[in-house]
mmCIF file of C-alpha atoms and ligand atoms in Angstrom:
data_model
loop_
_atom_site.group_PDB
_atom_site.id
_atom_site.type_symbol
_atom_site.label_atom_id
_atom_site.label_comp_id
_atom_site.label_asym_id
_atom_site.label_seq_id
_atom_site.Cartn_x
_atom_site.Cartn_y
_atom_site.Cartn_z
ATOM 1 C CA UNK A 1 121.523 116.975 -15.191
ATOM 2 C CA UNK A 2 120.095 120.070 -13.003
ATOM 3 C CA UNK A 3 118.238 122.128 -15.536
ATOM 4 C CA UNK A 4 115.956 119.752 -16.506
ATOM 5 C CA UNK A 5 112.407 121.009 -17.193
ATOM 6 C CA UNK A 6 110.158 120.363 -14.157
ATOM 7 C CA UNK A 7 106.733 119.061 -15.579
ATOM 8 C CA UNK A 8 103.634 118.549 -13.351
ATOM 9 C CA UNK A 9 101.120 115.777 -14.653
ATOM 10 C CA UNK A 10 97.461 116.321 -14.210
ATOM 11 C CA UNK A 11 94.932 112.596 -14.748
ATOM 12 C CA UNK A 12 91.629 111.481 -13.915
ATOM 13 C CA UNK A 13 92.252 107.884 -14.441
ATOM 14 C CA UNK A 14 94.212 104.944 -15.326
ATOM 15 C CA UNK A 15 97.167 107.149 -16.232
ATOM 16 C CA UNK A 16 98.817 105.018 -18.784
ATOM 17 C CA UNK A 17 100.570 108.017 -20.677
ATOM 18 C CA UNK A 18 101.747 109.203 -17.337
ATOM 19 C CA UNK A 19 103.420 105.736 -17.122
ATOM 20 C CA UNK A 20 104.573 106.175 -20.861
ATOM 21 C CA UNK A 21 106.031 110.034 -19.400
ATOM 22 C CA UNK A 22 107.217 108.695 -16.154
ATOM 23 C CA UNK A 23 109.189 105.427 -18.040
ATOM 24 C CA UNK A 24 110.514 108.446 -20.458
ATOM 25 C CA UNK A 25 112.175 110.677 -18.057
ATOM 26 C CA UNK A 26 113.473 107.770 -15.928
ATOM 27 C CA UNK A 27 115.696 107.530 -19.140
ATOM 28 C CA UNK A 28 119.454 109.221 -18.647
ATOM 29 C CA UNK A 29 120.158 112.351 -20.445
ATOM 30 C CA UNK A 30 115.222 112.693 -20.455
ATOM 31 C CA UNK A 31 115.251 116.800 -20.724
ATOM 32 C CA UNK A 32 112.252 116.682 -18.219
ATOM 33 C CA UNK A 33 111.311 114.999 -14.627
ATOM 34 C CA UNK A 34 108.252 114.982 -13.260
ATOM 35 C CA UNK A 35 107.952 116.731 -10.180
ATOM 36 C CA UNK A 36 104.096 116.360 -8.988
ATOM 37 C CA UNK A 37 101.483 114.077 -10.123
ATOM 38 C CA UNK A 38 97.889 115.902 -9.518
ATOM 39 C CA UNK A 39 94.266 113.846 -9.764
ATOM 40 C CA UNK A 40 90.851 115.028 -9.366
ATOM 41 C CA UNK A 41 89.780 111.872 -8.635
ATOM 42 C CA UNK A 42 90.800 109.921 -5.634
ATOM 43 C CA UNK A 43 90.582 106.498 -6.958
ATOM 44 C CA UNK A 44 92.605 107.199 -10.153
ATOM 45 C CA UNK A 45 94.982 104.783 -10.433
ATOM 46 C CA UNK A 46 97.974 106.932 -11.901
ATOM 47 C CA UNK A 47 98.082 108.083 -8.446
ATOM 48 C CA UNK A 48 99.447 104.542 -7.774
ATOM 49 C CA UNK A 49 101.729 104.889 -10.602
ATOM 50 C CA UNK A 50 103.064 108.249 -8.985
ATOM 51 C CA UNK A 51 103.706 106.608 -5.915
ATOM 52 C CA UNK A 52 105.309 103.601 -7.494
ATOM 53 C CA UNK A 53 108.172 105.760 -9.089
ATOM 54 C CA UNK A 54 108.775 108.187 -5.825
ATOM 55 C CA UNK A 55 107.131 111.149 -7.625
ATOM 56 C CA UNK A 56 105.181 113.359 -5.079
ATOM 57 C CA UNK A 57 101.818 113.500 -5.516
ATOM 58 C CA UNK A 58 98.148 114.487 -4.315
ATOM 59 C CA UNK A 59 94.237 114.619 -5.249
ATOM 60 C CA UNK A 60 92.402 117.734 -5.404
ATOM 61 C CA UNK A 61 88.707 116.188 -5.416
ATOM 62 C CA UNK A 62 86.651 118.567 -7.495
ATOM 63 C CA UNK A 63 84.301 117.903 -5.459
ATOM 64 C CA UNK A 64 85.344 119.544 -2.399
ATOM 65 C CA UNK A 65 84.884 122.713 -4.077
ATOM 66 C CA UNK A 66 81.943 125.128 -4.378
ATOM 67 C CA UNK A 67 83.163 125.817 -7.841
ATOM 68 C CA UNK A 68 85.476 125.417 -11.195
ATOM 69 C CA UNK A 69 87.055 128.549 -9.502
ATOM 70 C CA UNK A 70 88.055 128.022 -6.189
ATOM 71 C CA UNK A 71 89.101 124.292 -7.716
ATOM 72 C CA UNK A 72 91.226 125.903 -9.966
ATOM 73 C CA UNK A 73 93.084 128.519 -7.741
ATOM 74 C CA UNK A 74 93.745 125.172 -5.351
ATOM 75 C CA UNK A 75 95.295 123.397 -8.260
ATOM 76 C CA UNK A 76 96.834 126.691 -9.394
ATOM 77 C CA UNK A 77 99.051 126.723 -5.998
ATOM 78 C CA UNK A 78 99.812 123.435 -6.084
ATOM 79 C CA UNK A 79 101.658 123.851 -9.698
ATOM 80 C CA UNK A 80 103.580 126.932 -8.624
ATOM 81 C CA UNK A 81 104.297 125.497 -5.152
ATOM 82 C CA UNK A 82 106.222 122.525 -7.505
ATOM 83 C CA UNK A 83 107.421 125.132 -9.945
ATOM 84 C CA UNK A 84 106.196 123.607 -12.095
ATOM 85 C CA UNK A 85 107.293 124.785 -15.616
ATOM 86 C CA UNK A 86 105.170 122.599 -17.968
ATOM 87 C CA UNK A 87 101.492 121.231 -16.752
ATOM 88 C CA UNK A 88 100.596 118.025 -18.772
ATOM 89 C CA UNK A 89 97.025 116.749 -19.029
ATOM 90 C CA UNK A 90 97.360 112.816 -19.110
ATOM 91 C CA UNK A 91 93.863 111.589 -19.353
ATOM 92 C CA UNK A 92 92.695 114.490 -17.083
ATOM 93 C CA UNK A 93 88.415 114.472 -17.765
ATOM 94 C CA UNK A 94 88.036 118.278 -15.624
ATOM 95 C CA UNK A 95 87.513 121.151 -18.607
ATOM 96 C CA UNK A 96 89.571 124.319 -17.117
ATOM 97 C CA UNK A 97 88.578 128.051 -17.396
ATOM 98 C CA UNK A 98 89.551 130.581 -20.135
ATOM 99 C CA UNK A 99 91.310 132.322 -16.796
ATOM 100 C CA UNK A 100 93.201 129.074 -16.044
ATOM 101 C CA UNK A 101 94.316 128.201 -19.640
ATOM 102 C CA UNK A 102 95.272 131.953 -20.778
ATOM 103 C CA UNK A 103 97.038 132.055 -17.042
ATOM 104 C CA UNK A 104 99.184 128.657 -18.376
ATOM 105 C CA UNK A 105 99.061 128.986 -22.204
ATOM 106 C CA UNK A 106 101.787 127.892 -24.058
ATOM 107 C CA UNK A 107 102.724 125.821 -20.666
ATOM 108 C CA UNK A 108 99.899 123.559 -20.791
ATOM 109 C CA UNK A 109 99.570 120.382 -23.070
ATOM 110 C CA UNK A 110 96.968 117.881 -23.641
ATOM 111 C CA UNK A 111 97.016 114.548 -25.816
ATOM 112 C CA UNK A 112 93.614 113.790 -27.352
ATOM 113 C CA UNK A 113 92.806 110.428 -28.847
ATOM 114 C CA UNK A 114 92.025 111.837 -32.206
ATOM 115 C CA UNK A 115 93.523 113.406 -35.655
ATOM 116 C CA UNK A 116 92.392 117.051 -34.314
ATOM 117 C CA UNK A 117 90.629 119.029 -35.302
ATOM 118 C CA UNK A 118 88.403 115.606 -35.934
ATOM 119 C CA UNK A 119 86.734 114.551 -33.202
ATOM 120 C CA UNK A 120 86.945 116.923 -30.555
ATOM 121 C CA UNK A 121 85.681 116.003 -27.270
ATOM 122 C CA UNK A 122 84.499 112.712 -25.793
ATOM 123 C CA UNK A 123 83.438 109.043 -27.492
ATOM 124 C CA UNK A 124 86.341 109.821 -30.212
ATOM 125 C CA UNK A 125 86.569 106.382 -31.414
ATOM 126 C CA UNK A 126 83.037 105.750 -31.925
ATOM 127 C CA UNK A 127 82.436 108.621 -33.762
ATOM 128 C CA UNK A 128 85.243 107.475 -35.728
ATOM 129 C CA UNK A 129 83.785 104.576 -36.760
ATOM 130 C CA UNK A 130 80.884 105.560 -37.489
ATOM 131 C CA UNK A 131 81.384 108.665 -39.654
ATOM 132 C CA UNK A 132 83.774 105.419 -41.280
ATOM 133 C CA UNK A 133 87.195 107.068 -41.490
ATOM 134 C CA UNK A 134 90.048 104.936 -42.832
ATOM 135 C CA UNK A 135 92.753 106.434 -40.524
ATOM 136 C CA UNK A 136 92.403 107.772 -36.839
ATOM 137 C CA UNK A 137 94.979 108.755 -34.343
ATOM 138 C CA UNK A 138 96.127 110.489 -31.565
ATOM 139 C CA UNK A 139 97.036 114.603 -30.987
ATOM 140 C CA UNK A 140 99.649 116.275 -28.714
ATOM 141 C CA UNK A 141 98.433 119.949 -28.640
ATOM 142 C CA UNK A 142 98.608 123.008 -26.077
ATOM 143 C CA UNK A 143 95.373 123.671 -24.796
ATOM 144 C CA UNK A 144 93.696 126.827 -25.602
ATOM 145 C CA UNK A 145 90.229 128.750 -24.231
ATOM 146 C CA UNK A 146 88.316 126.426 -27.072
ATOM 147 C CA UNK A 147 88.385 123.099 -26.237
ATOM 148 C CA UNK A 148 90.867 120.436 -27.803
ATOM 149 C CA UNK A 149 91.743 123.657 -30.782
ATOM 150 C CA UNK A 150 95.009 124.682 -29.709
ATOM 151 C CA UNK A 151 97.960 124.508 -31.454
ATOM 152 C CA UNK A 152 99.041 121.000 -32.629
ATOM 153 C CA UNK A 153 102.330 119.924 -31.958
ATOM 154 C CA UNK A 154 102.244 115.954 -32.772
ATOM 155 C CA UNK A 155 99.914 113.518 -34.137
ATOM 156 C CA UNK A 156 100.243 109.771 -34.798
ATOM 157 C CA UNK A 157 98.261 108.119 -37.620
ATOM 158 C CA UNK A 158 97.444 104.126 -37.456
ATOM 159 C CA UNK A 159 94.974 102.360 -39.321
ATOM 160 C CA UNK A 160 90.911 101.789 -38.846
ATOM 161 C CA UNK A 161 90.605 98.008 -39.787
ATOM 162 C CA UNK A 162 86.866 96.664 -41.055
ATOM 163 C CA UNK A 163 86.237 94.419 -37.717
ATOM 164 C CA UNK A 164 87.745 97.146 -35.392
ATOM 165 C CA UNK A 165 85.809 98.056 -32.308
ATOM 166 C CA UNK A 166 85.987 101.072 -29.787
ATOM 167 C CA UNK A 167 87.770 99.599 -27.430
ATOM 168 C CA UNK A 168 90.061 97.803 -30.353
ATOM 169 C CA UNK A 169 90.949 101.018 -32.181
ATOM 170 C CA UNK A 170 91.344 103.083 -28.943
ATOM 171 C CA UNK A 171 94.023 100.052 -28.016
ATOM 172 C CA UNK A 172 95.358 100.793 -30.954
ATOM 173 C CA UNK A 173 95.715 104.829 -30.793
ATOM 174 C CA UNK A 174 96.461 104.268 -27.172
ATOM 175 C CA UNK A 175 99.795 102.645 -28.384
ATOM 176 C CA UNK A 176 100.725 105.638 -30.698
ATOM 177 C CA UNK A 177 99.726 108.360 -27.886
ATOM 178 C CA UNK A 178 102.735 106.438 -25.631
ATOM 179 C CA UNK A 179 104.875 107.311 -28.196
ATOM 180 C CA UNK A 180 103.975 110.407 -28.960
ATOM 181 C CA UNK A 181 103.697 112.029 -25.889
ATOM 182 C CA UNK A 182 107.697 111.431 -24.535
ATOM 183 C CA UNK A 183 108.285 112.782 -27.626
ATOM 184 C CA UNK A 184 106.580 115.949 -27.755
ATOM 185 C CA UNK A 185 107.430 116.410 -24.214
ATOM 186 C CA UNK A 186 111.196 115.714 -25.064
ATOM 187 C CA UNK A 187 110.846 118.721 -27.830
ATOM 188 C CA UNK A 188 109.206 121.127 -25.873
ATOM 189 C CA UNK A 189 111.946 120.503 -22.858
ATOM 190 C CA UNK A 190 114.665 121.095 -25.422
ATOM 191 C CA UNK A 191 113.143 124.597 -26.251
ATOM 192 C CA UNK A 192 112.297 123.304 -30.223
ATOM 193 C CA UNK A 193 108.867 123.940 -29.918
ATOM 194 C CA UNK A 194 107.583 127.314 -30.951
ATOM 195 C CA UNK A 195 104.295 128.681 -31.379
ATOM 196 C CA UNK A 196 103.923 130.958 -34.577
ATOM 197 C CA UNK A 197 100.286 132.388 -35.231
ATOM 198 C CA UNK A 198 98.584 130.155 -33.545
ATOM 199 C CA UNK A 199 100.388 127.201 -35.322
ATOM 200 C CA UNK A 200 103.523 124.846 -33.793
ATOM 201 C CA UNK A 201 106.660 124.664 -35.429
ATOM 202 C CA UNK A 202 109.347 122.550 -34.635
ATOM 203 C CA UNK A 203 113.399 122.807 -35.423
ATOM 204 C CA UNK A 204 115.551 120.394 -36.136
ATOM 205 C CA UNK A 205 113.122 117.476 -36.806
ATOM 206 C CA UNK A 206 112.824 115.566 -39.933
ATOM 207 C CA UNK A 207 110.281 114.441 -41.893
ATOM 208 C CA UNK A 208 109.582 111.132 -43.790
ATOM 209 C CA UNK A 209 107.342 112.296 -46.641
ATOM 210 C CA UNK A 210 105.847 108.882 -46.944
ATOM 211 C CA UNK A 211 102.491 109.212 -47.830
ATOM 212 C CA UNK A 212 100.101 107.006 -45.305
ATOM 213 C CA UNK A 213 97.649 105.429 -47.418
ATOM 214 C CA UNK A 214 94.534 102.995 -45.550
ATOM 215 C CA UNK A 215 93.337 100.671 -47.174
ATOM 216 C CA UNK A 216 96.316 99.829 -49.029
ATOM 217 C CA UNK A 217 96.554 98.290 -52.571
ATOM 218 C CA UNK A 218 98.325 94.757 -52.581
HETATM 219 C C1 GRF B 1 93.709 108.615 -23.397
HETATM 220 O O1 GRF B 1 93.122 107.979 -24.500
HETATM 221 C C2 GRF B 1 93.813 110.088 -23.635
HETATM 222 O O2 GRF B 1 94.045 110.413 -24.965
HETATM 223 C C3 GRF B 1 92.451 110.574 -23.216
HETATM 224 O O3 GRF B 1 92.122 109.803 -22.088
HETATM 225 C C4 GRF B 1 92.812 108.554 -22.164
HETATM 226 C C5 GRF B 1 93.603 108.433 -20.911
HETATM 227 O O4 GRF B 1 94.237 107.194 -20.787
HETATM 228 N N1 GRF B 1 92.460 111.990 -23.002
HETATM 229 P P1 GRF B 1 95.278 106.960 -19.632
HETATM 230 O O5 GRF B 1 94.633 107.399 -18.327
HETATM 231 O O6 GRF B 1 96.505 107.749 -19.931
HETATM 232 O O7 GRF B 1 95.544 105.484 -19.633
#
C-alpha cells in the first residue's frame, strides 16, 4: 500500500499508546505508518519503542531552547522534513502555542485520559474520584488554541469501581485509550473524519445505542 497516511508521533514518556499505534499499523491493509517518533525528553522510553520497530526517531530536549518558540519552529521542521501528514500527541506533557496548533489544526490529535470536557488537564483520575463520578474514560480529540477543548472525535467509557485507586482506574482507562486511539487514527487515515462547526462527525460508523449505566442494578 503506497498512499498510506504518514503520521508523526510526539511523547514525553512511557509511550504505551505509541506501542498500541505502532502494533496497529504493523497490521496489513493499517491506512497509516508511522514515519518519525519525536520526544522532548531524552529518557522517554517510547523512544526505545521507536527504535524497537525500525521507525526513525529523535529528541528535541525542550530544554535546549531559549523558548516555547524557537522549540517549536525545531519541532516544526522536523514534521515537515518527515512529511508528516498527521502529528499525534501520545502522552506528550509540552503545551504548544496558539501559532503551532492553528499552523497544524485539524492535523494534530491528542488522547486525554478523561470523558472531555471533564477533567481537563493534569491529575484526571484523582479528580475523578474525588468529585465521585460513576464512569470515567478516555478522549481522542484534535487539539485546539484552548487546551484539551477541541473537537472530540472518540471517547471510551469504563467503570469507576468503590475500591478503585488512581493508579487502578488510570490502568483501567489506559486499556480503553489503546483501543481507541488505532481506531480514531484508522478513521481519520480513511478520510471519515470531518470537522463541522467545531464538532467531529464521522461516516460510515455505527452505533450501539446501548445505554452505559454504572452502578448497575442486579
Ligand atoms: C496517557 O494516559 C495519556 O492519556 C496521557 O498520558 C498518558 C501517556 O501514557 N496524555 P503512555 O506514555 O502512552 O503510556
Amino acid at each position: 500500500m503506497t498512499d498510506r497516511l504518514k503520521v508523526a508521533v510526539l511523547v514525553s514518556g512511557h509511550g504505551s499508546n505509541l506501542q498500541a499505534l505502532i502494533d496497529a499499523c504493523q497490521k496489513p491493509g493499517f491506512p497509516a505508518q508511522i514515519v518519525r517518533v519525536i520526544s522532548n525528553v531524552k529518557e522517554a522510553f517510547g523512544i526505545q519503542r521507536a527504535s524497537r520497530a525500525g521507525i526513525p526517531h529523535s529528541v528535541i530536549d525542550h530544554l535546549n531552547f531559549e523558548n516555547r518558540t524557537d522549540f517549536e519552529a525545531r519541532l516544526n521542521g522536523e514534521l515537515e522534513s518527515c512529511n508528516a501528514e498527521l502529528v499525534c500527541l501520545a502522552g506528550f506533557m509540552r503545551l504548544l502555542t496558539g501559532s503551532f496548533v492553528e499552523k497544524w489544526y485539524g492535523r494534530l490529535v491528542n488522547i486525554h485520559p478523561s470523558l472531555l470536557p471533564a477533567f481537563k488537564g493534569l491529575d484526571t483520575h484523582a479528580r475523578a474520584l474525588a468529585a465521585g463520578v460513576k464512569i470515567a474514560g478516555c478522549t481522542i480529540h484534535y487539539v485546539s488554541r484552548d487546551m484539551d477543548a477541541g473537537p472530540i472525535i472518540a471517547q471510551a467509557a469504563v467503570p469507576v469501581m468503590p475500591n478503585d485507586n488512581e493508579d487502578i482506574l488510570a490502568a483501567r482507562v489506559l486499556k480503553q485509550e489503546h483501543v481507541i486511539f488505532p481506531m480514531a487514527l484508522k478513521m481519520i487515515a480513511e478520510k471519515r473524519v470531518k470537522i463541522t462547526d467545531g464538532c467531529v462527525r464521522i461516516d460510515g460508523t455505527s452505533l450501539d445505542d446501548d445505554v452505559i449505566v454504572s452502578p448497575t442494578l442486579n
